[in-house]
mmCIF file of C-alpha atoms in Angstrom:
data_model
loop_
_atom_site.group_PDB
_atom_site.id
_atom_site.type_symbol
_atom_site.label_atom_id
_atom_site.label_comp_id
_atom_site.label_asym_id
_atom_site.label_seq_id
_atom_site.Cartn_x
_atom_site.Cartn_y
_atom_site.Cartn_z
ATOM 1 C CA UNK A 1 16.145 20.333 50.378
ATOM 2 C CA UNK A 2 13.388 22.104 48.765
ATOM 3 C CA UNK A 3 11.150 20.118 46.283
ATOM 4 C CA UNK A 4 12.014 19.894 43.176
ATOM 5 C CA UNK A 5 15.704 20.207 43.538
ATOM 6 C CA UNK A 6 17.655 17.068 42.332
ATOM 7 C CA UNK A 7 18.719 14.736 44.915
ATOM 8 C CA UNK A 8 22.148 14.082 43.856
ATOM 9 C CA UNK A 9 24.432 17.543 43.204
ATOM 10 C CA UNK A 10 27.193 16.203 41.007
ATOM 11 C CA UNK A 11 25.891 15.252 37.733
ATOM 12 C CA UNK A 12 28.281 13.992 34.974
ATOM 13 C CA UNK A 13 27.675 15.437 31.221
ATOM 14 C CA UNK A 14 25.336 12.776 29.444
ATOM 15 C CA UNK A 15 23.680 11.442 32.892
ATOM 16 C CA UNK A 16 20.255 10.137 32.309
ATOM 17 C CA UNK A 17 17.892 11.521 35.200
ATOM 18 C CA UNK A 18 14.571 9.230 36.116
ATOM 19 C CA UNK A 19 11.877 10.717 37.978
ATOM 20 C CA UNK A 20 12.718 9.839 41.653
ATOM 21 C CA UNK A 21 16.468 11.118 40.951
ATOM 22 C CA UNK A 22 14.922 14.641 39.858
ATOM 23 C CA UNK A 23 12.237 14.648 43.042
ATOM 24 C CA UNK A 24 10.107 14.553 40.283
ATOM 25 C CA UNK A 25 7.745 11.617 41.425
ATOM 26 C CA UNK A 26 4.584 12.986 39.858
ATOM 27 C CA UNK A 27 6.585 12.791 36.935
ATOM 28 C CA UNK A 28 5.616 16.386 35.814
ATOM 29 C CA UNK A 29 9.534 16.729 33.849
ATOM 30 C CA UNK A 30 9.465 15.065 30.948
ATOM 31 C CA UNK A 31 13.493 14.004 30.223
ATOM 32 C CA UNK A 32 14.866 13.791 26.813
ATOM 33 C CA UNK A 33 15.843 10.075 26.108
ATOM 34 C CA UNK A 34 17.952 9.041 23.555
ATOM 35 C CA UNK A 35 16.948 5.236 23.932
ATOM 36 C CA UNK A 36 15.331 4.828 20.787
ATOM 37 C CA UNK A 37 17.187 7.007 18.597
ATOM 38 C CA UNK A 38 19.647 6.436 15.822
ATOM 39 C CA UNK A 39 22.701 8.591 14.656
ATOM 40 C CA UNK A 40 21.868 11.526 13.223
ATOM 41 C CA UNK A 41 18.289 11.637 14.140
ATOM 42 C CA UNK A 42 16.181 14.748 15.531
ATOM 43 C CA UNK A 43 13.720 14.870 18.132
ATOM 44 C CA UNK A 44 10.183 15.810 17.351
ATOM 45 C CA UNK A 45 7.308 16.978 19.484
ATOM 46 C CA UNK A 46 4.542 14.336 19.922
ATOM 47 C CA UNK A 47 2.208 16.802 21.561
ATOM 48 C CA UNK A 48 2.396 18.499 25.389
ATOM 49 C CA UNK A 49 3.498 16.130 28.002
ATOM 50 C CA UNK A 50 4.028 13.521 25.237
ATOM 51 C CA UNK A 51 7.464 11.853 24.562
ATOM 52 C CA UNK A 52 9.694 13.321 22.030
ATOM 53 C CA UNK A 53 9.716 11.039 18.715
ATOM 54 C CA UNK A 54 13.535 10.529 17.122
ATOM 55 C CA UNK A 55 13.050 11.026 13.370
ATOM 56 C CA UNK A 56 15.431 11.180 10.234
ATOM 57 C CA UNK A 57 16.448 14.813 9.248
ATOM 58 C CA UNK A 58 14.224 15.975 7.093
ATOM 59 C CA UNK A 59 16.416 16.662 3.797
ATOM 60 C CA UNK A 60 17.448 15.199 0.274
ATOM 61 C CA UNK A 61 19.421 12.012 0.859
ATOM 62 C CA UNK A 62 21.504 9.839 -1.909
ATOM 63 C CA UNK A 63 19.761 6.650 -2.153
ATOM 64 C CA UNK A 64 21.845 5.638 -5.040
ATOM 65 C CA UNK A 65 24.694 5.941 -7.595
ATOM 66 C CA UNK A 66 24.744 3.704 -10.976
ATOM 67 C CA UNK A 67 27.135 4.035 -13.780
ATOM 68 C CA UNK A 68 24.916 3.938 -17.067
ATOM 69 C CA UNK A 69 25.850 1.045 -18.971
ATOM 70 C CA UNK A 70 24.335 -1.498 -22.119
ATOM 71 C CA UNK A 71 21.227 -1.340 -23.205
ATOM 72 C CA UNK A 72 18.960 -0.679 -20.435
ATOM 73 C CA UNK A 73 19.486 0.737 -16.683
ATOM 74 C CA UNK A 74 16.633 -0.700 -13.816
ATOM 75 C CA UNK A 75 17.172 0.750 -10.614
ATOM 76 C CA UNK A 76 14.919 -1.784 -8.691
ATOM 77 C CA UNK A 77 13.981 -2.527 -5.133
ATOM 78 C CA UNK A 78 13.430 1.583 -4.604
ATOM 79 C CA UNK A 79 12.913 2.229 -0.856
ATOM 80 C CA UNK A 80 9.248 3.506 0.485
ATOM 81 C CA UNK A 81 10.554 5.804 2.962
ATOM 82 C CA UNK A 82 10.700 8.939 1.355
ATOM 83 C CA UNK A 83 8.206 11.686 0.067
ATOM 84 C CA UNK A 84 9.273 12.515 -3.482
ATOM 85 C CA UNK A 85 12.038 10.732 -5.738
ATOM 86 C CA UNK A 86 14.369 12.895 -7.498
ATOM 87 C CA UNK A 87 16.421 10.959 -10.570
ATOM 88 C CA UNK A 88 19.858 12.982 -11.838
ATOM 89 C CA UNK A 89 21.049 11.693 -15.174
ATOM 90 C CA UNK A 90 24.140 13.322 -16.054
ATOM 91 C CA UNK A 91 26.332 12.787 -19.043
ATOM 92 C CA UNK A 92 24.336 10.235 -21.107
ATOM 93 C CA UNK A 93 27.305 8.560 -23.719
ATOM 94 C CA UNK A 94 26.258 5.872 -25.744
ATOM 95 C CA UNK A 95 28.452 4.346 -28.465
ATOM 96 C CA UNK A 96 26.413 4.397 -31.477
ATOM 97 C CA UNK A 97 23.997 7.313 -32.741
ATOM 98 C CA UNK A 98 23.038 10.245 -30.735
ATOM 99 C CA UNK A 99 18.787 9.209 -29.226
ATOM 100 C CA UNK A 100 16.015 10.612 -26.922
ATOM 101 C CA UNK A 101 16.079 9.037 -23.027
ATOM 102 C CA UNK A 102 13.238 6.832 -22.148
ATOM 103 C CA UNK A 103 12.296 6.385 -18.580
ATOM 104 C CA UNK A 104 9.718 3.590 -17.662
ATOM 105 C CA UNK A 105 8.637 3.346 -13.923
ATOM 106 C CA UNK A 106 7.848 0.251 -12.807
ATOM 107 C CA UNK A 107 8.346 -0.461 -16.511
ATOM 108 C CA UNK A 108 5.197 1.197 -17.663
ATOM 109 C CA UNK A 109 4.064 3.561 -20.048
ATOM 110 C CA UNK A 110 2.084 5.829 -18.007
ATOM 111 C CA UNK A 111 3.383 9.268 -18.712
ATOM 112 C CA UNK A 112 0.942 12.369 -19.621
ATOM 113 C CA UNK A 113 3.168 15.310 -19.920
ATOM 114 C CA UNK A 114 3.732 18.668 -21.310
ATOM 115 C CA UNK A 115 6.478 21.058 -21.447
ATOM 116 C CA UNK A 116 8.816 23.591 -24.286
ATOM 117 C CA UNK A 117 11.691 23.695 -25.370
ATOM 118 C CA UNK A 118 12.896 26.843 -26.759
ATOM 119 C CA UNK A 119 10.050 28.252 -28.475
ATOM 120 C CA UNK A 120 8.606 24.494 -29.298
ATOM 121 C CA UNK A 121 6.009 22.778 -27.399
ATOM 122 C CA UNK A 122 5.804 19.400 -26.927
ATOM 123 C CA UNK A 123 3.256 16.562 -24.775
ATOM 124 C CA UNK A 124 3.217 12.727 -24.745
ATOM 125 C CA UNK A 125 0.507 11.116 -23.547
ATOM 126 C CA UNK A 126 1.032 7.359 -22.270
ATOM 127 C CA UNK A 127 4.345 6.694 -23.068
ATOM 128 C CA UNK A 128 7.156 6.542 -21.267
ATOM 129 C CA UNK A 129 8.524 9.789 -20.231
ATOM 130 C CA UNK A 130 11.105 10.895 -22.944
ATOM 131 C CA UNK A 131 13.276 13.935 -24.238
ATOM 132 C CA UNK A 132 11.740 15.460 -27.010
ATOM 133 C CA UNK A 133 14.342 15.072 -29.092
ATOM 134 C CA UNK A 134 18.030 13.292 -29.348
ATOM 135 C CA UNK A 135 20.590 13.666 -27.272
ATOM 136 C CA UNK A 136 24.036 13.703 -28.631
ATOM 137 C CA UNK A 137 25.531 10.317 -27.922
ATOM 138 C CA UNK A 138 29.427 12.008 -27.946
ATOM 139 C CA UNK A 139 29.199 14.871 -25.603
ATOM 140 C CA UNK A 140 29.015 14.544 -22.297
ATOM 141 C CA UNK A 141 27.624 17.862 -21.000
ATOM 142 C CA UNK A 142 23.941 16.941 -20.848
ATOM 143 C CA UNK A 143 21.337 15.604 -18.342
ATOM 144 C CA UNK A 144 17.922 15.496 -16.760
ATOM 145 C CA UNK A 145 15.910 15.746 -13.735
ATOM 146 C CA UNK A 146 12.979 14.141 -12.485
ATOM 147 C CA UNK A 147 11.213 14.382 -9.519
ATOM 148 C CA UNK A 148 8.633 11.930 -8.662
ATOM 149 C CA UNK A 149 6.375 13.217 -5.573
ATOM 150 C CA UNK A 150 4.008 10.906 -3.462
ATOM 151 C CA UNK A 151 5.808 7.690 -5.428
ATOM 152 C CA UNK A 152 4.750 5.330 -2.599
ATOM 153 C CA UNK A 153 0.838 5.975 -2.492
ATOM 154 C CA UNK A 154 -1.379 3.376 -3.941
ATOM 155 C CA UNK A 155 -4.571 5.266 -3.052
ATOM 156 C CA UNK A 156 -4.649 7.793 -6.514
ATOM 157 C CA UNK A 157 -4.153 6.723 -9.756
ATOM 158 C CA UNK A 158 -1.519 9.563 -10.975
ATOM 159 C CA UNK A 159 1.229 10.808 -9.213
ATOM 160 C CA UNK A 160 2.973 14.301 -9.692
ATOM 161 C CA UNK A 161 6.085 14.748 -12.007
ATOM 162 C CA UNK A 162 8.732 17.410 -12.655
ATOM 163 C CA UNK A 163 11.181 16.426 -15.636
ATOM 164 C CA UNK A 164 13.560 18.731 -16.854
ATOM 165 C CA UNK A 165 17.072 18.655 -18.656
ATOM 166 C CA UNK A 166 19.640 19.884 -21.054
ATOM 167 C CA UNK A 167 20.969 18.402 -24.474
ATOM 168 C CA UNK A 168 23.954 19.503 -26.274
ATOM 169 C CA UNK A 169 23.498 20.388 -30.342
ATOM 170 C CA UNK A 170 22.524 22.766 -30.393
ATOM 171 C CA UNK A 171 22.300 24.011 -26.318
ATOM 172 C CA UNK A 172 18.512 23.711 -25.515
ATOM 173 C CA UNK A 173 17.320 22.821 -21.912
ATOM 174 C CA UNK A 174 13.700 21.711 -21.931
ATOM 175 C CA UNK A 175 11.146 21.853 -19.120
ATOM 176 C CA UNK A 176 8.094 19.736 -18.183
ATOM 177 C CA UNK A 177 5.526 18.729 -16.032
ATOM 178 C CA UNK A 178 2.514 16.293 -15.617
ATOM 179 C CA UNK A 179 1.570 13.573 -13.991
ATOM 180 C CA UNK A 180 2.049 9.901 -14.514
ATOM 181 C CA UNK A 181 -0.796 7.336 -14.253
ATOM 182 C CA UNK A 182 -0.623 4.549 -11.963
ATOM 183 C CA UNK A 183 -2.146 3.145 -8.724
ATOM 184 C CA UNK A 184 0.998 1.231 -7.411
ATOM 185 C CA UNK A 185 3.569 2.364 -5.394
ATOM 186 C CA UNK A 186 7.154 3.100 -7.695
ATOM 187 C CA UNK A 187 9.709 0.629 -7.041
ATOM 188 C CA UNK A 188 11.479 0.394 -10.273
ATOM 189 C CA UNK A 189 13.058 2.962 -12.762
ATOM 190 C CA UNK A 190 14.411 1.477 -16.090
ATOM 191 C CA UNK A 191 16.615 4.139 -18.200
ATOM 192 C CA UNK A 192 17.094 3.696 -22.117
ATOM 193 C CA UNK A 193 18.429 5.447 -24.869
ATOM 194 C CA UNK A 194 17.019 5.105 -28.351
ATOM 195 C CA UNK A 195 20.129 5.749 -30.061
ATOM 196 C CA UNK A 196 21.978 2.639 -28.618
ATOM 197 C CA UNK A 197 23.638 1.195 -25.727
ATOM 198 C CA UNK A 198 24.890 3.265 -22.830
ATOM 199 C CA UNK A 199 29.186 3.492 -22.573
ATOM 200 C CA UNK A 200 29.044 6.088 -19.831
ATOM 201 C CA UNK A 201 27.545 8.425 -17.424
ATOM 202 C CA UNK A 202 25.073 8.128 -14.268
ATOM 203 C CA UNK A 203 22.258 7.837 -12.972
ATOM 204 C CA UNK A 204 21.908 9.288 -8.900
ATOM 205 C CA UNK A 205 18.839 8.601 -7.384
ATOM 206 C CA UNK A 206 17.642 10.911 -4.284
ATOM 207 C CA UNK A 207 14.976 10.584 -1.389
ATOM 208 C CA UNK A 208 13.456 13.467 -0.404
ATOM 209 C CA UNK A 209 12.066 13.738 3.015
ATOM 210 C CA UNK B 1 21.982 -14.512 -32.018
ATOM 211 C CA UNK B 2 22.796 -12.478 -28.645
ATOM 212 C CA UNK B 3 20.511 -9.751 -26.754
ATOM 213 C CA UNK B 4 21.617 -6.920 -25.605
ATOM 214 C CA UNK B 5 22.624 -6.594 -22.330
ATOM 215 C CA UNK B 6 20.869 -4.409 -19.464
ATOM 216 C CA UNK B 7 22.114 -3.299 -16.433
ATOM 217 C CA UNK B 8 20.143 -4.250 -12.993
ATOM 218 C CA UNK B 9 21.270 -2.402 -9.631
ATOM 219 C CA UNK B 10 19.038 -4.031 -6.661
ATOM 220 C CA UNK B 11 19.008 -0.392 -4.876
ATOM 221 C CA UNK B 12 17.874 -3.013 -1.466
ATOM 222 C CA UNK B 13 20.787 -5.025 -1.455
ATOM 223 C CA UNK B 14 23.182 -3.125 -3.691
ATOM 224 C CA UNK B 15 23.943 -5.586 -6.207
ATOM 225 C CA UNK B 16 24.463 -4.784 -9.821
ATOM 226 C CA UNK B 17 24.353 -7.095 -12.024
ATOM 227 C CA UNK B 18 25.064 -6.916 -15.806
ATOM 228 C CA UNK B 19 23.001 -9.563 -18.200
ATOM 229 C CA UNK B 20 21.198 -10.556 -21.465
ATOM 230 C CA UNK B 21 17.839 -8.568 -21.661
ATOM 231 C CA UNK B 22 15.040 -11.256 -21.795
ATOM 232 C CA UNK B 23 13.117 -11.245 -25.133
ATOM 233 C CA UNK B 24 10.204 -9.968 -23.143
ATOM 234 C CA UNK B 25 12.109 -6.849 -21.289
ATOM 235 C CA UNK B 26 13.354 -6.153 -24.830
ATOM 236 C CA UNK B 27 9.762 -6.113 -26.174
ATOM 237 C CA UNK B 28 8.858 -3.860 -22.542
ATOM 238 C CA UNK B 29 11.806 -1.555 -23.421
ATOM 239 C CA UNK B 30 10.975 -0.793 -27.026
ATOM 240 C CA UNK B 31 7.265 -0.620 -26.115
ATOM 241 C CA UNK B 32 6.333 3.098 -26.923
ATOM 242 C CA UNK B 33 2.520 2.978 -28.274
ATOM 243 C CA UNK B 34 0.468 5.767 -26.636
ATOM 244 C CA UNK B 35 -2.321 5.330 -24.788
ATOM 245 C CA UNK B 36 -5.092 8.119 -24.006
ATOM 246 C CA UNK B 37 -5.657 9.970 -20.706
ATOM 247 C CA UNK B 38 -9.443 7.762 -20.643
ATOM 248 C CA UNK B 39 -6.997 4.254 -21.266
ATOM 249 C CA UNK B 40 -4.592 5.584 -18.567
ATOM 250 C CA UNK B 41 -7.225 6.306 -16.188
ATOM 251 C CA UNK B 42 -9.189 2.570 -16.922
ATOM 252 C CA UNK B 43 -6.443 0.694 -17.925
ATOM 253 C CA UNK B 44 -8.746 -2.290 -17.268
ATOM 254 C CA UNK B 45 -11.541 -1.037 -19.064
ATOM 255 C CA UNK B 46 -14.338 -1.007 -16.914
ATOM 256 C CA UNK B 47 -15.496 2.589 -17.191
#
């Protein structure tokens, strides 16, 4: 048999070849093991000749979903595996009197922002990060987004921010951006509304890859 | 007289657990004074 060819002709789908099996003894075919993999996984190139790494897709995954309720919402205990965060509040109800949406992470007050809303400018500058103005605490058809990007470095005192939404009464969506100041890793989110405790809606928290 | 109560979802373990605010996570929650970008940047103030 010339070398190179595999020793043994009848190879079952899913067969795992080691180096003798393939004739390979110098070991010059790397093989694709699955070993240290987990479902759903990819393989990554660790450099010629080198073995593949398994890694998670790279993606937006749902970390978390949490109906909005009383006072205050903390979302604690925020994995460190991901790049960015990205918080979805949808449908803010509270029972009382419509109120802007504060959001403290790791229960700070460490926002510097700026953004518009239609023609109106707005910027807060350490304090939590806030709609500029009330959302209407009996319709449902409002929201925000925030991404948080490089949450889990403790290197840099400020850390990239995106916050953007829609409140109802009239229609006006708002945009922002800044940063927000702190040298510790985010673990905790805590969601309020000014105009009085939460009845309904949710918070979904992502993990971007 | 009763504090409100505050929502607390362990995103680690899953568990959500409803309770009384502590007067000190009320006084964190309603804390809005500004600060300026020099007081963000030095919150210990050493610079």
């Amino acid at each position: 048999m010339a070398t190179g060819f595999p020793t043994k002709a009848n190879w079952s789908a899913g067969d795992l070849l080691t180096s003798s099996q393939m004739d390979d003894l110098a070991a010059t075919v790397n093989t694709l093991s699955t070993a240290s993999s987990t479902s759903g996984q990819v393989a990554t190139s660790a450099g010629a000749n080198a073995a593949v790494t398994w890694t998670d897709m790279p993606g937006m995954t749902l970390i978390s979903t949490t109906s909005l309720s009383g006072a205050s919402v903390t979302l604690s205990s925020i994995p460190q595996t991901y790049k960015k965060l990205i918080l979805f509040v949808k449908n803010p109800i509270n029972a009382t009197a419509s109120g802007a949406l504060n959001i403290k992470l790791n229960n700070g007050s460490g926002a510097f922002i700026s953004g518009t809303y239609l023609s109106t400018n707005f910027s807060y500058v350490g304090s939590p990060i806030k709609t500029p103005a009330n959302y209407t605490n009996t319709n449902a058809d409002q929201g925000f987004w925030l991404e948080i990007d490089d949450y889990t470095n403790t290197s840099g005192n400020i850390k990239p921010i995106l916050f953007y939404g829609f409140w109802t009464a009239p229609d006006t969506p708002f945009n922002s951006a800044g940063m927000w100041y702190g040298s510790s890793a985010i673990t905790s989110i805590v969601i309020s509304n000014t105009g009085g405790n939460f009845t309904s809606g949710t918070a979904l928290l992502y993990g971007v890859r | 007289m009763t504090n409100p109560i505050g929502r607390f979802h362990n995103i680690e373990t899953g568990e959500i657990v409803d309770r009384e605010l502590t007067d000190a996570e009320i006084a964190d929650l309603y804390d809005v004074t500004s600060k300026t970008t020099t007081e963000l940047n030095d919150p210990a103030g050493n610079k």
